[in-house]
Structures are given as C-alpha cells and as structure tokens.
Short mmCIF file of C-alpha atoms in Angstrom, two decimals:
data_model
loop_
_atom_site.label_atom_id
_atom_site.label_comp_id
_atom_site.label_asym_id
_atom_site.label_seq_id
_atom_site.Cartn_x
_atom_site.Cartn_y
_atom_site.Cartn_z
CA UNK C 30 0.25 0.34 -0.25
CA UNK C 31 1.44 3.41 -0.50
CA UNK C 32 1.05 5.88 2.31
CA UNK C 33 1.67 9.62 2.84
CA UNK C 34 1.82 10.88 6.65
CA UNK C 35 0.87 14.55 6.34
CA UNK C 36 2.11 16.32 9.74
CA UNK C 37 0.81 19.49 11.53
CA UNK C 38 3.30 20.17 14.84
CA UNK C 39 4.45 23.13 16.73
CA UNK C 40 6.72 21.85 19.12
CA UNK C 41 7.95 18.50 17.14
CA UNK C 42 5.72 15.68 18.53
CA UNK C 43 3.19 15.16 15.91
CA UNK C 44 6.83 14.91 13.69
CA UNK C 45 8.06 12.47 15.53
CA UNK C 46 4.81 10.60 15.84
CA UNK C 47 5.11 10.46 11.77
CA UNK C 48 9.17 9.43 12.15
CA UNK C 49 7.68 6.37 13.69
CA UNK C 50 5.29 5.36 11.82
CA UNK C 51 7.29 5.87 8.84
CA UNK C 52 9.62 2.98 10.53
CA UNK C 53 6.31 0.99 11.12
CA UNK C 54 5.12 0.87 7.77
CA UNK C 55 7.83 0.92 5.29
CA UNK C 56 8.90 -2.25 5.73
CA UNK C 57 5.68 -3.73 3.73
CA UNK C 58 4.61 -0.30 2.16
CA UNK C 59 5.92 2.71 0.14
CA UNK C 60 5.65 5.59 2.91
CA UNK C 61 6.44 9.19 2.26
CA UNK C 62 6.18 11.77 5.15
CA UNK C 63 5.51 15.16 4.47
CA UNK C 64 5.10 18.36 6.77
CA UNK C 65 1.97 20.19 5.99
CA UNK C 66 3.61 23.24 5.34
CA UNK C 67 5.09 21.53 2.37
CA UNK C 68 2.09 20.04 1.09
CA UNK C 69 0.86 20.91 -2.54
CA UNK C 70 -2.62 19.97 -3.18
CA UNK C 71 -2.11 18.44 -6.55
CA UNK C 72 0.16 15.86 -5.09
CA UNK C 73 -3.22 14.65 -2.95
CA UNK C 74 -4.48 11.79 -5.12
CA UNK C 75 -6.47 8.65 -4.72
CA UNK C 76 -3.89 6.20 -5.09
CA UNK C 77 -2.31 6.86 -1.66
CA UNK C 78 -3.71 6.40 1.27
CA UNK C 79 -2.89 9.38 3.97
CA UNK C 80 -2.17 9.33 7.93
CA UNK C 81 -3.05 12.71 8.81
CA UNK C 82 -0.79 13.76 12.25
CA UNK C 83 -1.96 16.74 14.01
CA UNK C 84 -1.51 18.43 17.28
CA UNK C 85 -3.49 21.18 18.80
CA UNK C 86 -1.82 24.62 19.74
CA UNK C 87 -2.84 27.31 22.20
CA UNK C 88 -6.71 27.33 22.86
CA UNK C 89 -8.07 24.69 20.30
CA UNK C 90 -5.71 26.43 17.46
CA UNK C 91 -3.68 24.99 14.62
CA UNK C 92 -0.30 23.79 14.78
CA UNK C 93 1.91 26.83 12.80
CA UNK C 94 2.95 23.86 10.43
CA UNK C 95 -0.82 23.24 9.82
CA UNK C 96 -1.76 27.14 8.96
CA UNK C 97 -1.02 26.84 5.67
CA UNK C 98 -2.12 23.54 4.80
CA UNK C 99 -5.49 24.55 6.41
CA UNK C 100 -5.53 28.51 4.40
CA UNK C 101 -4.85 26.72 0.98
CA UNK C 102 -7.68 24.40 1.60
CA UNK C 103 -10.08 26.99 2.58
CA UNK C 104 -8.84 29.39 -0.18
CA UNK C 105 -8.86 26.72 -3.39
CA UNK C 106 -11.56 24.57 -2.16
CA UNK C 107 -10.21 21.33 -4.04
CA UNK C 108 -12.38 18.38 -4.71
CA UNK C 109 -10.75 15.95 -2.53
CA UNK C 110 -13.35 13.03 -3.65
CA UNK C 111 -11.55 9.40 -3.61
CA UNK C 112 -9.25 10.63 -1.10
CA UNK C 113 -8.85 8.56 2.07
CA UNK C 114 -7.63 9.36 4.91
CA UNK C 115 -7.51 8.47 9.34
CA UNK C 116 -6.76 11.03 11.31
CA UNK C 117 -4.62 10.83 14.91
CA UNK C 118 -4.50 13.97 16.82
CA UNK C 119 -2.39 15.17 19.68
CA UNK C 120 -3.82 16.96 22.71
CA UNK C 121 -4.14 17.12 26.44
CA UNK C 122 -7.99 16.48 27.53
CA UNK C 123 -7.32 18.58 30.77
CA UNK C 124 -7.95 21.50 28.24
CA UNK C 125 -11.47 22.04 26.97
CA UNK C 126 -10.23 22.37 23.20
CA UNK C 127 -8.93 18.71 23.44
CA UNK C 128 -7.82 17.35 19.69
CA UNK C 129 -9.28 20.90 18.12
CA UNK C 130 -6.69 21.14 16.43
CA UNK C 131 -6.37 17.98 14.24
CA UNK C 132 -10.55 18.23 14.18
CA UNK C 133 -10.36 21.43 12.35
CA UNK C 134 -8.16 19.80 9.54
CA UNK C 135 -10.48 16.81 9.28
CA UNK C 136 -13.67 18.94 8.74
CA UNK C 137 -11.85 20.95 6.50
CA UNK C 138 -10.96 17.45 4.40
CA UNK C 139 -14.32 15.78 5.19
CA UNK C 140 -16.24 19.10 3.50
CA UNK C 141 -14.31 18.92 0.76
CA UNK C 142 -15.21 15.47 -0.11
CA UNK C 143 -12.65 13.53 1.48
CA UNK C 144 -13.25 10.04 3.49
CA UNK C 145 -12.24 9.44 6.65
CA UNK C 146 -11.11 5.58 7.07
CA UNK C 147 -10.65 3.83 10.32
CA UNK C 148 -10.50 4.94 14.17
CA UNK C 149 -10.04 8.54 15.10
CA UNK C 150 -6.67 8.23 17.04
CA UNK C 151 -5.83 10.78 19.52
CA UNK C 152 -3.50 10.67 22.53
CA UNK C 153 -4.16 12.63 25.75
CA UNK C 154 -0.83 14.44 27.01
CA UNK C 155 -2.54 14.29 30.44
CA UNK C 156 -2.91 10.20 30.80
CA UNK C 157 1.24 9.80 30.93
CA UNK C 158 1.40 7.95 27.98
CA UNK C 159 3.91 8.60 24.83
CA UNK C 160 2.43 9.61 21.89
CA UNK C 161 4.74 7.67 19.54
CA UNK C 162 3.15 4.23 21.59
CA UNK C 163 -0.48 5.43 21.12
CA UNK C 164 0.20 6.35 17.66
CA UNK C 165 1.70 2.60 16.72
CA UNK C 166 -1.18 1.05 18.47
CA UNK C 167 -3.66 3.24 16.25
CA UNK C 168 -2.04 2.33 12.89
CA UNK C 169 -1.55 -1.54 13.69
CA UNK C 170 -5.38 -1.49 14.00
CA UNK C 171 -6.06 0.78 11.16
CA UNK C 172 -3.46 -1.27 8.66
CA UNK C 173 -5.12 -4.42 10.07
CA UNK C 174 -8.50 -3.25 9.16
CA UNK C 175 -7.38 -2.04 5.73
CA UNK C 176 -5.74 -5.19 5.29
CA UNK C 177 -9.18 -7.28 5.86
CA UNK C 178 -11.04 -4.90 3.62
CA UNK C 179 -8.80 -5.66 0.95
CA UNK C 180 -8.95 -9.31 1.61
CA UNK C 181 -12.86 -8.94 1.75
CA UNK C 182 -12.62 -6.77 -2.06
CA UNK C 183 -10.27 -9.70 -3.43
CA UNK C 184 -12.83 -12.41 -2.71
CA UNK C 185 -15.73 -10.47 -3.79
CA UNK C 186 -13.85 -10.17 -7.32
CA UNK C 187 -12.82 -13.64 -7.04
CA UNK C 188 -17.11 -14.17 -6.77
CA UNK C 189 -17.66 -12.03 -9.83
CA UNK C 190 -15.28 -13.63 -11.85
CA UNK C 191 -16.49 -17.42 -11.44
CA UNK C 192 -19.89 -15.89 -11.87
CA UNK C 193 -19.47 -14.09 -15.11
#
C-alpha cells in the first residue's frame, strides 16, 4: 500500500509520531512523510492512503506547520472526492479544546469530499502515555482493518469472476 503521512506540528511531537509511523509501515509499504507546510494540493491523489497527524496549539488552534495547509484548503476548495485518510490527533484532555487542532483539519478534509477511514486516533498528554506508543497501536489496528477490507474486496472480485 502507498501511505503518505501528513503532519502538522508546533513543538515537534507530531513530527516524531510521523517518523515512528514511517518506521512501522515502511517494511511492507511505500511510505513518505510530509510536513503540512510543504503539501501541494495537486499531489493529493486517490492512489495513496493518507495518515494525518496533527497536534493542537494554544486554545484549540492549529499548530504552525498546519496553518498554511488549512489556508490553502480554505482558499482553493479542491475537490477531494476519492481521497481516503485516517486521522490521529495530539492534545491534552485537561483543556476544553482537547484535540481541536486535528478536528479542524478533519472537518476541512471531509467538507471537501475526502473520506475518513477507521477510528479517529487520539493521544491524551494528560494520561502519561507516550504519543508514539498510542499512535503505533492505532496504526497497527488501522492497517489490520485496511488489510481485512482488501481481502474482502479480493474475495468479492473472485466471486464475480466465477459468476461470469
């Protein structure tokens, strides 16, 4: 599978998570990691599966590296139909705006036609766990679900071929 990890970070935690996801997935997949600051909309294609990792900054705001991406999405309003992605947010549940930065990106993507797949992963800084550990567990479950879906699709293709 072709995974593209898009990360938005303020202090580097989301980038560290993205790096660990690359390490986890690269043995069996094509994987690249891109800071949201560097994303060009014409490179978002349906032949990749996107893992979006985004922290929250301040009072529910976007981290600095996610702001340009959000602004381009808002300004250009691209049709993202066919784009599939999974979301992982970093935040602290002791704040009322827990994980709001990632939710802001998620809302933009779905409003433009992209489809979120799987469970919305979240790391809560107040629970004492490491964001990387939480993200690795999340991505393993996500990939297992994607693999199961791919196997089911292949089985349906086999049944359709026999029926012809």
